[in-house]
Tab-separated table of N, CA and C in Angstrom:
chain	number	residue	atom	x	y	z
A	1	GLN	N	-23.719	24.482	-112.376
A	1	GLN	CA	-24.821	24.355	-111.431
A	1	GLN	C	-25.527	23.024	-111.647
A	2	VAL	N	-25.688	22.280	-110.577
A	2	VAL	CA	-26.373	20.998	-110.633
A	2	VAL	C	-27.833	21.193	-110.282
A	3	ARG	N	-28.696	20.599	-111.063
A	3	ARG	CA	-30.135	20.659	-110.776
A	3	ARG	C	-30.643	19.245	-110.560
A	4	LEU	N	-31.506	19.122	-109.566
A	4	LEU	CA	-32.046	17.824	-109.180
A	4	LEU	C	-33.567	17.886	-109.207
A	5	ALA	N	-34.181	16.858	-109.748
A	5	ALA	CA	-35.643	16.829	-109.824
A	5	ALA	C	-36.143	15.451	-109.424
A	6	GLU	N	-36.854	15.386	-108.303
A	6	GLU	CA	-37.381	14.118	-107.813
A	6	GLU	C	-38.755	13.824	-108.423
A	7	SER	N	-39.067	12.552	-108.480
A	7	SER	CA	-40.397	12.113	-108.892
A	7	SER	C	-40.633	10.727	-108.311
A	8	GLY	N	-41.880	10.281	-108.381
A	8	GLY	CA	-42.195	8.924	-107.953
A	8	GLY	C	-42.886	8.810	-106.618
A	9	GLY	N	-43.070	9.923	-105.924
A	9	GLY	CA	-43.774	9.855	-104.656
A	9	GLY	C	-45.246	9.524	-104.850
A	10	GLY	N	-45.920	9.257	-103.752
A	10	GLY	CA	-47.343	8.946	-103.829
A	10	GLY	C	-47.860	8.428	-102.512
A	11	SER	N	-49.067	7.898	-102.558
A	11	SER	CA	-49.717	7.350	-101.366
A	11	SER	C	-49.855	5.847	-101.503
A	12	VAL	N	-49.412	5.121	-100.496
A	12	VAL	CA	-49.499	3.663	-100.506
A	12	VAL	C	-49.923	3.186	-99.127
A	13	GLN	N	-50.364	1.950	-99.072
A	13	GLN	CA	-50.672	1.338	-97.792
A	13	GLN	C	-49.409	0.713	-97.207
A	14	ALA	N	-49.422	0.529	-95.895
A	14	ALA	CA	-48.285	-0.102	-95.236
A	14	ALA	C	-47.988	-1.450	-95.885
A	15	GLY	N	-46.704	-1.715	-96.073
A	15	GLY	CA	-46.277	-2.931	-96.745
A	15	GLY	C	-46.058	-2.760	-98.235
A	16	GLY	N	-46.496	-1.632	-98.772
A	16	GLY	CA	-46.368	-1.378	-100.195
A	16	GLY	C	-44.981	-0.886	-100.576
A	17	SER	N	-44.832	-0.572	-101.863
A	17	SER	CA	-43.537	-0.154	-102.405
A	17	SER	C	-43.693	1.094	-103.270
A	18	LEU	N	-42.632	1.851	-103.341
A	18	LEU	CA	-42.523	2.989	-104.250
A	18	LEU	C	-41.080	3.069	-104.726
A	19	ARG	N	-40.899	3.605	-105.921
A	19	ARG	CA	-39.545	3.875	-106.400
A	19	ARG	C	-39.439	5.358	-106.725
A	20	LEU	N	-38.558	6.023	-106.028
A	20	LEU	CA	-38.296	7.427	-106.281
A	20	LEU	C	-37.169	7.566	-107.299
A	21	SER	N	-37.291	8.586	-108.118
A	21	SER	CA	-36.255	8.891	-109.105
A	21	SER	C	-35.777	10.314	-108.902
A	22	CYS	N	-34.523	10.535	-109.209
A	22	CYS	CA	-33.938	11.875	-109.139
A	22	CYS	C	-33.162	12.114	-110.427
A	23	ALA	N	-33.701	12.972	-111.253
A	23	ALA	CA	-33.026	13.324	-112.504
A	23	ALA	C	-31.975	14.384	-112.220
A	24	VAL	N	-30.759	14.122	-112.664
A	24	VAL	CA	-29.633	15.018	-112.391
A	24	VAL	C	-29.217	15.708	-113.679
A	25	SER	N	-29.096	17.009	-113.631
A	25	SER	CA	-28.580	17.748	-114.791
A	25	SER	C	-27.517	18.724	-114.336
A	26	PRO	N	-26.484	18.996	-115.176
A	26	PRO	CA	-26.359	18.491	-116.534
A	26	PRO	C	-25.994	17.022	-116.634
A	27	THR	N	-25.258	16.490	-115.617
A	27	THR	CA	-24.889	15.084	-115.668
A	27	THR	C	-24.561	14.582	-114.274
A	28	ILE	N	-24.909	13.333	-114.016
A	28	ILE	CA	-24.674	12.757	-112.700
A	28	ILE	C	-23.186	12.576	-112.430
A	29	THR	N	-22.360	12.583	-113.474
A	29	THR	CA	-20.924	12.357	-113.298
A	29	THR	C	-20.231	13.511	-112.587
A	30	THR	N	-20.887	14.659	-112.455
A	30	THR	CA	-20.279	15.808	-111.772
A	30	THR	C	-20.493	15.772	-110.271
A	31	THR	N	-21.214	14.761	-109.786
A	31	THR	CA	-21.560	14.722	-108.363
A	31	THR	C	-21.001	13.456	-107.726
A	32	PRO	N	-19.873	13.545	-107.028
A	32	PRO	CA	-19.238	12.356	-106.470
A	32	PRO	C	-20.028	11.692	-105.340
A	33	LEU	N	-20.858	12.437	-104.675
A	33	LEU	CA	-21.632	11.892	-103.556
A	33	LEU	C	-23.079	12.334	-103.696
A	34	MET	N	-23.980	11.371	-103.620
A	34	MET	CA	-25.402	11.694	-103.703
A	34	MET	C	-26.149	10.967	-102.600
A	35	GLY	N	-27.309	11.501	-102.270
A	35	GLY	CA	-28.069	10.873	-101.204
A	35	GLY	C	-29.544	11.198	-101.265
A	36	TRP	N	-30.285	10.438	-100.476
A	36	TRP	CA	-31.712	10.680	-100.282
A	36	TRP	C	-31.932	11.062	-98.817
A	37	PHE	N	-32.766	12.072	-98.627
A	37	PHE	CA	-33.120	12.535	-97.302
A	37	PHE	C	-34.637	12.599	-97.203
A	38	ARG	N	-35.144	12.699	-95.991
A	38	ARG	CA	-36.576	12.857	-95.817
A	38	ARG	C	-36.850	13.765	-94.635
A	39	GLN	N	-38.038	14.346	-94.677
A	39	GLN	CA	-38.439	15.232	-93.590
A	39	GLN	C	-39.926	15.054	-93.338
A	40	ALA	N	-40.250	14.648	-92.128
A	40	ALA	CA	-41.645	14.523	-91.712
A	40	ALA	C	-42.081	15.842	-91.089
A	41	PRO	N	-43.377	16.121	-91.099
A	41	PRO	CA	-43.872	17.371	-90.503
A	41	PRO	C	-43.418	17.511	-89.057
A	42	GLY	N	-42.850	18.671	-88.747
A	42	GLY	CA	-42.415	18.942	-87.385
A	42	GLY	C	-41.113	18.295	-86.980
A	43	LYS	N	-40.469	17.629	-87.922
A	43	LYS	CA	-39.207	16.951	-87.610
A	43	LYS	C	-38.079	17.487	-88.474
A	44	GLU	N	-36.863	17.211	-88.050
A	44	GLU	CA	-35.700	17.636	-88.827
A	44	GLU	C	-35.497	16.718	-90.025
A	45	ARG	N	-34.832	17.260	-91.023
A	45	ARG	CA	-34.482	16.458	-92.188
A	45	ARG	C	-33.454	15.407	-91.768
A	46	GLU	N	-33.645	14.181	-92.234
A	46	GLU	CA	-32.741	13.099	-91.857
A	46	GLU	C	-32.268	12.329	-93.084
A	47	GLY	N	-31.048	11.855	-93.001
A	47	GLY	CA	-30.491	11.079	-94.099
A	47	GLY	C	-31.088	9.694	-94.165
A	48	VAL	N	-31.351	9.223	-95.364
A	48	VAL	CA	-31.939	7.907	-95.596
A	48	VAL	C	-30.904	6.959	-96.203
A	49	ALA	N	-30.266	7.394	-97.274
A	49	ALA	CA	-29.277	6.556	-97.954
A	49	ALA	C	-28.357	7.431	-98.782
A	50	THR	N	-27.104	7.026	-98.863
A	50	THR	CA	-26.136	7.795	-99.649
A	50	THR	C	-25.309	6.862	-100.516
A	51	LEU	N	-24.811	7.422	-101.609
A	51	LEU	CA	-24.032	6.648	-102.575
A	51	LEU	C	-22.781	7.430	-102.945
A	52	ASN	N	-21.622	6.829	-102.657
A	52	ASN	CA	-20.350	7.376	-103.103
A	52	ASN	C	-20.144	6.891	-104.530
A	53	ARG	N	-20.251	7.787	-105.476
A	53	ARG	CA	-20.215	7.376	-106.878
A	53	ARG	C	-18.799	7.018	-107.320
A	54	SER	N	-17.795	7.407	-106.543
A	54	SER	CA	-16.415	7.093	-106.914
A	54	SER	C	-16.087	5.624	-106.685
A	55	ASP	N	-16.550	5.074	-105.579
A	55	ASP	CA	-16.219	3.685	-105.291
A	55	ASP	C	-17.436	2.800	-105.050
A	56	GLY	N	-18.618	3.379	-105.171
A	56	GLY	CA	-19.841	2.589	-105.049
A	56	GLY	C	-20.290	2.294	-103.640
A	57	ARG	N	-19.584	2.821	-102.653
A	57	ARG	CA	-19.965	2.532	-101.277
A	57	ARG	C	-21.303	3.194	-100.942
A	58	ILE	N	-22.107	2.465	-100.212
A	58	ILE	CA	-23.453	2.895	-99.852
A	58	ILE	C	-23.594	2.910	-98.336
A	59	VAL	N	-24.291	3.900	-97.863
A	59	VAL	CA	-24.603	3.995	-96.439
A	59	VAL	C	-26.114	4.124	-96.298
A	60	TYR	N	-26.680	3.316	-95.428
A	60	TYR	CA	-28.112	3.386	-95.146
A	60	TYR	C	-28.337	3.785	-93.696
A	61	ALA	N	-29.381	4.562	-93.469
A	61	ALA	CA	-29.816	4.797	-92.101
A	61	ALA	C	-30.353	3.492	-91.528
A	62	ASP	N	-30.174	3.301	-90.243
A	62	ASP	CA	-30.588	2.041	-89.617
A	62	ASP	C	-32.053	1.724	-89.859
A	63	PHE	N	-32.887	2.742	-89.919
A	63	PHE	CA	-34.328	2.508	-89.994
A	63	PHE	C	-34.792	2.073	-91.384
A	64	VAL	N	-33.888	2.023	-92.380
A	64	VAL	CA	-34.292	1.553	-93.709
A	64	VAL	C	-33.511	0.334	-94.176
A	65	VAL	N	-32.560	-0.112	-93.370
A	65	VAL	CA	-31.750	-1.263	-93.766
A	65	VAL	C	-32.647	-2.467	-94.049
A	66	GLY	N	-32.415	-3.086	-95.208
A	66	GLY	CA	-33.193	-4.251	-95.591
A	66	GLY	C	-34.494	-3.919	-96.286
A	67	ARG	N	-34.876	-2.660	-96.328
A	67	ARG	CA	-36.136	-2.253	-96.960
A	67	ARG	C	-35.920	-1.333	-98.151
A	68	PHE	N	-34.962	-0.432	-98.062
A	68	PHE	CA	-34.704	0.549	-99.124
A	68	PHE	C	-33.399	0.206	-99.839
A	69	THR	N	-33.360	0.566	-101.142
A	69	THR	CA	-32.154	0.362	-101.935
A	69	THR	C	-31.888	1.601	-102.772
A	70	ILE	N	-30.685	2.133	-102.655
A	70	ILE	CA	-30.276	3.270	-103.484
A	70	ILE	C	-29.474	2.742	-104.658
A	71	SER	N	-29.694	3.343	-105.821
A	71	SER	CA	-28.969	2.904	-107.009
A	71	SER	C	-28.879	4.060	-107.992
A	72	GLN	N	-28.101	3.860	-109.049
A	72	GLN	CA	-27.942	4.907	-110.050
A	72	GLN	C	-27.935	4.301	-111.442
A	73	ASP	N	-28.290	5.109	-112.397
A	73	ASP	CA	-28.187	4.756	-113.809
A	73	ASP	C	-27.459	5.912	-114.477
A	74	ASN	N	-26.161	5.716	-114.706
A	74	ASN	CA	-25.360	6.806	-115.262
A	74	ASN	C	-25.836	7.205	-116.655
A	75	ALA	N	-26.267	6.251	-117.434
A	75	ALA	CA	-26.708	6.559	-118.802
A	75	ALA	C	-27.936	7.460	-118.798
A	76	LYS	N	-28.758	7.333	-117.753
A	76	LYS	CA	-29.971	8.147	-117.655
A	76	LYS	C	-29.792	9.332	-116.712
A	77	ASN	N	-28.591	9.492	-116.156
A	77	ASN	CA	-28.336	10.579	-115.203
A	77	ASN	C	-29.394	10.602	-114.103
A	78	THR	N	-29.636	9.446	-113.549
A	78	THR	CA	-30.719	9.304	-112.583
A	78	THR	C	-30.270	8.513	-111.361
A	79	LEU	N	-30.701	8.992	-110.209
A	79	LEU	CA	-30.519	8.298	-108.940
A	79	LEU	C	-31.877	7.757	-108.503
A	80	TYR	N	-31.876	6.556	-107.941
A	80	TYR	CA	-33.128	5.936	-107.537
A	80	TYR	C	-33.124	5.599	-106.050
A	81	LEU	N	-34.331	5.476	-105.520
A	81	LEU	CA	-34.512	4.925	-104.179
A	81	LEU	C	-35.700	3.971	-104.246
A	82	GLN	N	-35.408	2.686	-104.210
A	82	GLN	CA	-36.459	1.683	-104.166
A	82	GLN	C	-36.854	1.475	-102.714
A	83	MET	N	-38.130	1.668	-102.426
A	83	MET	CA	-38.620	1.566	-101.056
A	83	MET	C	-39.643	0.437	-100.965
A	84	ASN	N	-39.305	-0.583	-100.210
A	84	ASN	CA	-40.190	-1.724	-100.005
A	84	ASN	C	-40.612	-1.796	-98.539
A	85	SER	N	-41.645	-2.578	-98.283
A	85	SER	CA	-42.136	-2.782	-96.914
A	85	SER	C	-42.319	-1.448	-96.195
A	86	LEU	N	-42.979	-0.545	-96.870
A	86	LEU	CA	-43.148	0.794	-96.319
A	86	LEU	C	-43.996	0.784	-95.062
A	87	LYS	N	-43.647	1.690	-94.141
A	87	LYS	CA	-44.340	1.820	-92.868
A	87	LYS	C	-44.926	3.226	-92.757
A	88	PRO	N	-45.944	3.407	-91.941
A	88	PRO	CA	-46.501	4.758	-91.770
A	88	PRO	C	-45.438	5.773	-91.340
A	89	GLU	N	-44.465	5.343	-90.577
A	89	GLU	CA	-43.422	6.271	-90.126
A	89	GLU	C	-42.459	6.676	-91.240
A	90	ASP	N	-42.591	6.068	-92.416
A	90	ASP	CA	-41.796	6.492	-93.577
A	90	ASP	C	-42.421	7.699	-94.279
A	91	THR	N	-43.576	8.111	-93.833
A	91	THR	CA	-44.261	9.256	-94.436
A	91	THR	C	-43.427	10.519	-94.296
A	92	GLY	N	-43.365	11.289	-95.385
A	92	GLY	CA	-42.628	12.542	-95.356
A	92	GLY	C	-42.294	13.029	-96.746
A	93	GLU	N	-41.625	14.159	-96.774
A	93	GLU	CA	-41.131	14.696	-98.039
A	93	GLU	C	-39.737	14.127	-98.251
A	94	TYR	N	-39.513	13.564	-99.425
A	94	TYR	CA	-38.226	12.945	-99.738
A	94	TYR	C	-37.454	13.833	-100.710
A	95	TYR	N	-36.193	14.045	-100.379
A	95	TYR	CA	-35.338	14.924	-101.158
A	95	TYR	C	-34.111	14.194	-101.681
A	96	CYS	N	-33.747	14.529	-102.877
A	96	CYS	CA	-32.499	14.091	-103.474
A	96	CYS	C	-31.457	15.185	-103.219
A	97	ALA	N	-30.222	14.800	-102.953
A	97	ALA	CA	-29.177	15.776	-102.671
A	97	ALA	C	-27.869	15.344	-103.304
A	98	ALA	N	-27.043	16.335	-103.620
A	98	ALA	CA	-25.741	16.060	-104.226
A	98	ALA	C	-24.669	16.915	-103.562
A	99	SER	N	-23.504	16.324	-103.412
A	99	SER	CA	-22.381	17.035	-102.827
A	99	SER	C	-21.263	17.188	-103.843
A	100	ARG	N	-20.583	18.318	-103.798
A	100	ARG	CA	-19.431	18.524	-104.682
A	100	ARG	C	-18.216	17.761	-104.172
A	101	ASN	N	-18.278	17.313	-102.946
A	101	ASN	CA	-17.118	16.684	-102.309
A	101	ASN	C	-17.472	15.299	-101.775
A	102	LEU	N	-16.433	14.522	-101.502
A	102	LEU	CA	-16.598	13.257	-100.816
A	102	LEU	C	-16.361	13.472	-99.326
A	103	TRP	N	-17.108	12.722	-98.517
A	103	TRP	CA	-17.011	12.854	-97.073
A	103	TRP	C	-16.810	11.478	-96.465
A	104	PRO	N	-16.250	11.417	-95.265
A	104	PRO	CA	-16.162	10.120	-94.575
A	104	PRO	C	-17.547	9.522	-94.414
A	105	GLU	N	-17.607	8.199	-94.446
A	105	GLU	CA	-18.895	7.524	-94.362
A	105	GLU	C	-19.701	7.954	-93.143
A	106	SER	N	-19.028	8.228	-92.060
A	106	SER	CA	-19.730	8.614	-90.833
A	106	SER	C	-20.456	9.939	-90.960
A	107	LEU	N	-20.129	10.710	-91.992
A	107	LEU	CA	-20.732	12.033	-92.162
A	107	LEU	C	-21.705	12.103	-93.327
A	108	THR	N	-21.777	11.076	-94.156
A	108	THR	CA	-22.534	11.202	-95.408
A	108	THR	C	-24.035	11.303	-95.207
A	109	LEU	N	-24.550	10.898	-94.062
A	109	LEU	CA	-25.988	11.025	-93.822
A	109	LEU	C	-26.355	12.392	-93.241
A	110	GLY	N	-25.386	13.285	-93.146
A	110	GLY	CA	-25.645	14.615	-92.624
A	110	GLY	C	-25.982	15.607	-93.719
A	111	ALA	N	-27.082	16.315	-93.561
A	111	ALA	CA	-27.524	17.264	-94.583
A	111	ALA	C	-26.526	18.385	-94.876
A	112	PRO	N	-25.781	18.894	-93.893
A	112	PRO	CA	-24.849	19.996	-94.194
A	112	PRO	C	-23.768	19.642	-95.209
A	113	GLN	N	-23.544	18.359	-95.448
A	113	GLN	CA	-22.499	17.952	-96.388
A	113	GLN	C	-22.924	18.119	-97.848
A	114	TYR	N	-24.170	18.457	-98.081
A	114	TYR	CA	-24.693	18.497	-99.448
A	114	TYR	C	-24.915	19.927	-99.933
A	115	ASP	N	-24.591	20.116	-101.202
A	115	ASP	CA	-24.623	21.452	-101.787
A	115	ASP	C	-25.863	21.719	-102.636
A	116	TYR	N	-26.436	20.670	-103.177
A	116	TYR	CA	-27.573	20.841	-104.093
A	116	TYR	C	-28.737	19.973	-103.619
A	117	TRP	N	-29.937	20.519	-103.763
A	117	TRP	CA	-31.138	19.835	-103.309
A	117	TRP	C	-32.243	19.930	-104.357
A	118	GLY	N	-33.033	18.869	-104.442
A	118	GLY	CA	-34.222	18.919	-105.273
A	118	GLY	C	-35.375	19.547	-104.511
A	119	GLN	N	-36.521	19.615	-105.175
A	119	GLN	CA	-37.683	20.274	-104.583
A	119	GLN	C	-38.472	19.343	-103.672
A	120	GLY	N	-38.192	18.039	-103.761
A	120	GLY	CA	-38.868	17.079	-102.912
A	120	GLY	C	-40.044	16.402	-103.578
A	121	THR	N	-40.352	15.206	-103.094
A	121	THR	CA	-41.529	14.472	-103.540
A	121	THR	C	-42.173	13.839	-102.309
A	122	GLN	N	-43.486	13.914	-102.221
A	122	GLN	CA	-44.207	13.496	-101.016
A	122	GLN	C	-44.489	11.993	-101.042
A	123	VAL	N	-44.227	11.361	-99.915
A	123	VAL	CA	-44.547	9.947	-99.720
A	123	VAL	C	-45.475	9.839	-98.520
A	124	SER	N	-46.617	9.204	-98.730
A	124	SER	CA	-47.581	9.014	-97.649
A	124	SER	C	-47.891	7.531	-97.517
A	125	VAL	N	-47.715	7.002	-96.321
A	125	VAL	CA	-47.964	5.587	-96.080
A	125	VAL	C	-49.054	5.474	-95.019
A	126	SER	N	-50.145	4.829	-95.380
A	126	SER	CA	-51.269	4.674	-94.456
A	126	SER	C	-51.257	3.277	-93.831
A	127	SER	N	-51.778	3.203	-92.626
A	127	SER	CA	-51.792	1.913	-91.914
A	127	SER	C	-53.038	1.115	-92.232
C-alpha cells in the first residue's frame, strides 16, 4: 500500500511562489507514474503535472507551463511541485497522486489513471 502526504500549501499574493512536497511511503520507487492535481471549489479535479519515473518524461497542463516545475528526490522519497508566478486562479486544494501503471502521455493528466491519493494541501492566491 502506497501512502502519500502533501505539505507546503499556504496563502500567498499573486506573483508569489510556493513549493509543495509529497512524501511517499514506503518508497517512491514503487510508483512508476506520479502527478499533481488540483481542485477548486465547485470544479472538477484537474491534472497539473505528471512525472514518468521510468524515463523522466514530464507532462504539464497548459495553464502551468513555464510557471510550475515537477521534480523528485528519490533519496528522500519525495515528489515536489515548485509553483512560481502564482495567480488567483491557481487557488485550490492540491493533491499528490500515484499510479501502479504507466500510461500514454495523452492520458497522464487524467485522474482515473491514478490509484493512490494524498489528503491534499490548500493553496490560496490573493490578488
